[in-house]
Coordinates of C-alpha atoms and ligand atoms in Angstrom, one line a residue:
M289 CA -29.1 -23.8 -6.4
Q290 CA -26.6 -22.8 -9.4
Y291 CA -25.8 -19.2 -10.5
P292 CA -26.8 -18.1 -13.6
L293 CA -23.6 -18.2 -15.8
P294 CA -22.5 -14.4 -16.1
I295 CA -22.3 -14.5 -12.5
A296 CA -20.7 -18.0 -12.0
R297 CA -18.2 -16.7 -14.4
L298 CA -17.4 -13.4 -13.0
I299 CA -17.0 -15.5 -9.4
E300 CA -14.5 -17.6 -11.3
S301 CA -12.9 -14.6 -12.6
Y302 CA -12.8 -13.0 -9.1
M303 CA -11.2 -16.1 -7.8
K304 CA -8.0 -15.6 -10.0
L305 CA -6.9 -12.6 -7.9
P306 CA -4.4 -13.3 -5.2
G307 CA -6.2 -13.6 -2.2
I308 CA -9.6 -14.1 -3.1
G309 CA -11.5 -17.1 -2.0
E310 CA -15.1 -18.2 -3.2
K311 CA -16.9 -16.2 -0.3
T312 CA -15.5 -12.9 -1.4
A313 CA -15.4 -13.4 -4.8
T314 CA -19.1 -14.0 -4.8
R315 CA -19.4 -11.1 -2.7
L316 CA -17.7 -9.0 -5.7
A317 CA -19.4 -10.6 -8.3
F318 CA -23.0 -9.2 -6.8
Y319 CA -21.8 -6.2 -5.8
T320 CA -20.3 -5.7 -9.6
L321 CA -24.1 -6.5 -10.8
D322 CA -25.5 -3.3 -8.5
M323 CA -22.6 -1.2 -9.8
P324 CA -24.0 1.6 -12.1
A325 CA -23.3 0.6 -15.7
D326 CA -20.7 3.1 -16.5
D327 CA -18.7 2.1 -13.5
V328 CA -18.4 -1.4 -14.8
E329 CA -17.8 -0.6 -18.3
Q330 CA -15.1 1.6 -16.9
F331 CA -13.8 -1.1 -14.9
A332 CA -13.7 -3.8 -17.5
Q333 CA -11.6 -1.2 -19.8
S334 CA -9.3 -0.4 -16.9
L335 CA -8.6 -4.3 -16.9
K336 CA -8.4 -4.7 -20.8
D337 CA -6.2 -1.4 -21.1
V338 CA -3.5 -2.7 -18.5
K339 CA -3.0 -5.5 -20.7
T340 CA -3.1 -3.5 -24.2
L341 CA -1.6 -0.3 -23.7
L342 CA 1.4 -1.7 -21.4
H343 CA 4.3 -3.0 -23.0
Q344 CA 8.2 -4.1 -21.9
C345 CA 10.5 -1.3 -22.8
S346 CA 13.0 -3.0 -25.4
I347 CA 15.9 -1.8 -23.4
C348 CA 15.3 -2.3 -19.6
G349 CA 11.9 -4.3 -19.5
N350 CA 10.2 -2.0 -17.4
I351 CA 6.5 -1.6 -18.2
T352 CA 5.8 1.4 -20.2
E353 CA 3.2 2.9 -22.7
T354 CA 5.9 4.2 -25.0
D355 CA 8.8 2.2 -25.9
P356 CA 11.5 3.1 -25.1
C357 CA 10.5 3.7 -21.3
Q358 CA 10.5 7.4 -20.0
I359 CA 13.8 6.6 -18.1
C360 CA 15.5 5.1 -21.0
R361 CA 14.7 7.9 -22.8
D362 CA 15.9 10.8 -19.9
S363 CA 19.3 12.0 -20.9
N364 CA 19.7 13.6 -18.1
R365 CA 20.4 10.1 -16.3
D366 CA 23.6 8.5 -15.2
R367 CA 24.0 5.7 -17.9
S368 CA 26.9 4.0 -16.6
T369 CA 24.6 2.8 -14.0
V370 CA 22.3 -0.4 -14.4
M371 CA 20.2 -1.4 -11.6
V372 CA 18.8 -4.8 -11.9
V373 CA 15.4 -5.5 -10.0
E374 CA 12.8 -8.1 -9.9
Q375 CA 9.6 -6.4 -10.6
P376 CA 8.7 -3.2 -12.4
K377 CA 7.1 -2.3 -8.5
D378 CA 10.5 -2.5 -7.5
V379 CA 11.7 0.6 -10.1
M380 CA 8.7 2.9 -8.7
A381 CA 10.3 2.4 -5.3
F382 CA 13.5 3.0 -6.1
E383 CA 12.2 6.0 -8.2
E384 CA 10.1 7.3 -4.9
M385 CA 13.3 7.3 -3.2
G386 CA 14.0 9.6 -5.4
E387 CA 18.1 9.8 -5.0
Y388 CA 18.8 7.0 -7.6
D389 CA 19.5 8.5 -11.5
G390 CA 21.0 5.5 -13.2
M391 CA 19.5 3.1 -15.3
Y392 CA 17.2 -0.1 -14.4
H393 CA 17.1 -3.7 -15.8
V394 CA 13.7 -5.4 -14.8
L395 CA 14.3 -9.2 -14.8
H396 CA 10.7 -10.2 -14.2
G397 CA 10.8 -12.8 -11.7
V398 CA 14.2 -14.7 -10.3
L399 CA 15.4 -17.7 -10.5
S400 CA 13.9 -20.9 -8.9
P401 CA 14.5 -24.3 -9.4
M402 CA 11.6 -25.2 -7.6
E403 CA 9.1 -23.3 -9.8
G404 CA 11.2 -24.5 -13.1
I405 CA 12.2 -21.2 -13.6
G406 CA 14.9 -21.1 -15.5
P407 CA 17.4 -18.1 -16.8
E408 CA 15.7 -18.0 -20.1
D409 CA 12.2 -17.3 -18.2
I410 CA 13.7 -14.2 -16.8
N411 CA 15.5 -11.4 -18.7
I412 CA 18.9 -12.3 -18.3
K413 CA 19.6 -12.9 -21.7
S414 CA 18.5 -9.1 -22.6
L415 CA 20.6 -7.8 -19.8
I416 CA 24.1 -9.4 -21.2
T417 CA 23.0 -8.0 -24.9
R418 CA 22.6 -4.8 -23.8
L419 CA 25.7 -4.8 -21.7
Q420 CA 27.7 -6.0 -24.3
K421 CA 26.4 -3.2 -26.9
D422 CA 26.5 -0.6 -24.5
D423 CA 30.2 0.6 -23.5
D424 CA 28.5 3.3 -21.6
I425 CA 27.7 0.9 -18.9
K426 CA 30.1 0.5 -16.0
E427 CA 28.3 -0.8 -13.0
I428 CA 25.5 -3.3 -12.5
I429 CA 23.8 -2.9 -8.9
I430 CA 22.0 -6.4 -7.8
A431 CA 18.8 -5.1 -6.2
L432 CA 17.1 -8.2 -5.7
N433 CA 15.3 -9.2 -2.3
S434 CA 17.2 -11.1 0.2
T435 CA 15.1 -14.3 -0.2
P436 CA 17.0 -17.6 -1.3
E437 CA 15.5 -17.1 -5.3
G438 CA 16.5 -13.5 -4.9
E439 CA 20.3 -14.3 -3.4
S440 CA 21.0 -17.4 -5.7
T441 CA 19.8 -15.1 -8.9
A442 CA 22.1 -12.3 -7.7
M443 CA 25.3 -14.8 -7.7
Y444 CA 24.1 -16.3 -11.0
I445 CA 23.9 -12.9 -12.2
A446 CA 27.7 -11.7 -11.2
K447 CA 29.3 -14.9 -11.9
L448 CA 28.1 -14.0 -15.7
L449 CA 29.2 -10.5 -15.7
K450 CA 32.8 -10.7 -13.8
P451 CA 34.5 -11.8 -16.3
A452 CA 33.5 -8.8 -18.6
G453 CA 35.5 -6.6 -16.3
L454 CA 32.0 -4.9 -14.7
K455 CA 31.7 -3.8 -11.3
V456 CA 29.4 -5.7 -9.9
T457 CA 27.9 -4.6 -6.6
R458 CA 24.7 -5.4 -4.5
L459 CA 22.4 -3.4 -1.8
A460 CA 24.0 -3.0 1.8
S461 CA 22.5 -5.7 4.0
G462 CA 20.4 -2.9 5.1
L463 CA 17.3 -4.7 4.0
A464 CA 16.3 -7.1 6.7
V465 CA 16.0 -10.8 5.3
G466 CA 12.4 -11.6 3.8
T467 CA 11.9 -7.8 3.6
D468 CA 10.2 -6.8 0.2
I469 CA 12.4 -3.6 -1.9
E470 CA 8.8 -2.7 -3.0
Y471 CA 7.6 -2.2 0.8
A472 CA 10.7 -0.7 2.1
N473 CA 10.9 2.7 3.2
S474 CA 13.2 5.5 1.4
I475 CA 15.5 5.6 4.1
T476 CA 16.5 2.1 4.4
L477 CA 16.7 1.8 0.4
K478 CA 18.7 5.1 0.5
R479 CA 21.0 3.6 2.9
A480 CA 21.0 0.3 1.0
V481 CA 22.3 2.0 -2.2
Q482 CA 24.8 4.4 -0.7
G483 CA 26.3 1.4 1.2
R484 CA 26.3 -1.2 -1.5
I485 CA 29.2 -3.6 -1.8
D486 CA 31.2 -5.5 -4.2
L487 CA 30.7 -8.5 -5.4
Ligands
ZN654 ZN1 13.2 1.0 -20.4

């Protein structure tokens, strides 16, 4: 028997989420059918809002409702340091740590020749433009995950920035290989930032 089209479509949508197979998607779809209409309405609205209300900050690339983002607008932060991270989630992790008060630059990915992701696919160009325009920036901290892609992206950026006479550092190797920044605890992150090394 085939499911009615609205259910079939909802199952298909749920299956687009990571880690959700057909069985779970089917369960979720029928669960949604049983939910109060108000809850479903709110759920649908939240899904839309996350795409319509959030944008990339025109300065740092972090996700934000206002442009520039809260961090870029904060005049109390140290504008001489820019930490380069892969994802907005990494900014949250460093902010939660509460020790870093510099600026960020969010790449939205790392270089991956295997997946066809080149320099023009991530926010590297905007980083270079930003550095050319902003004389206050003295140090770039590269805070990418220690995956092969993260490593080669770090090297690529360091090579680009070195001739500009900027201090380029990376996090201390306190983070175990393969550990995601977003899952590292505050103490580990703090040590990694404090013990950063020159590239
Ligand atoms: Zn920003």
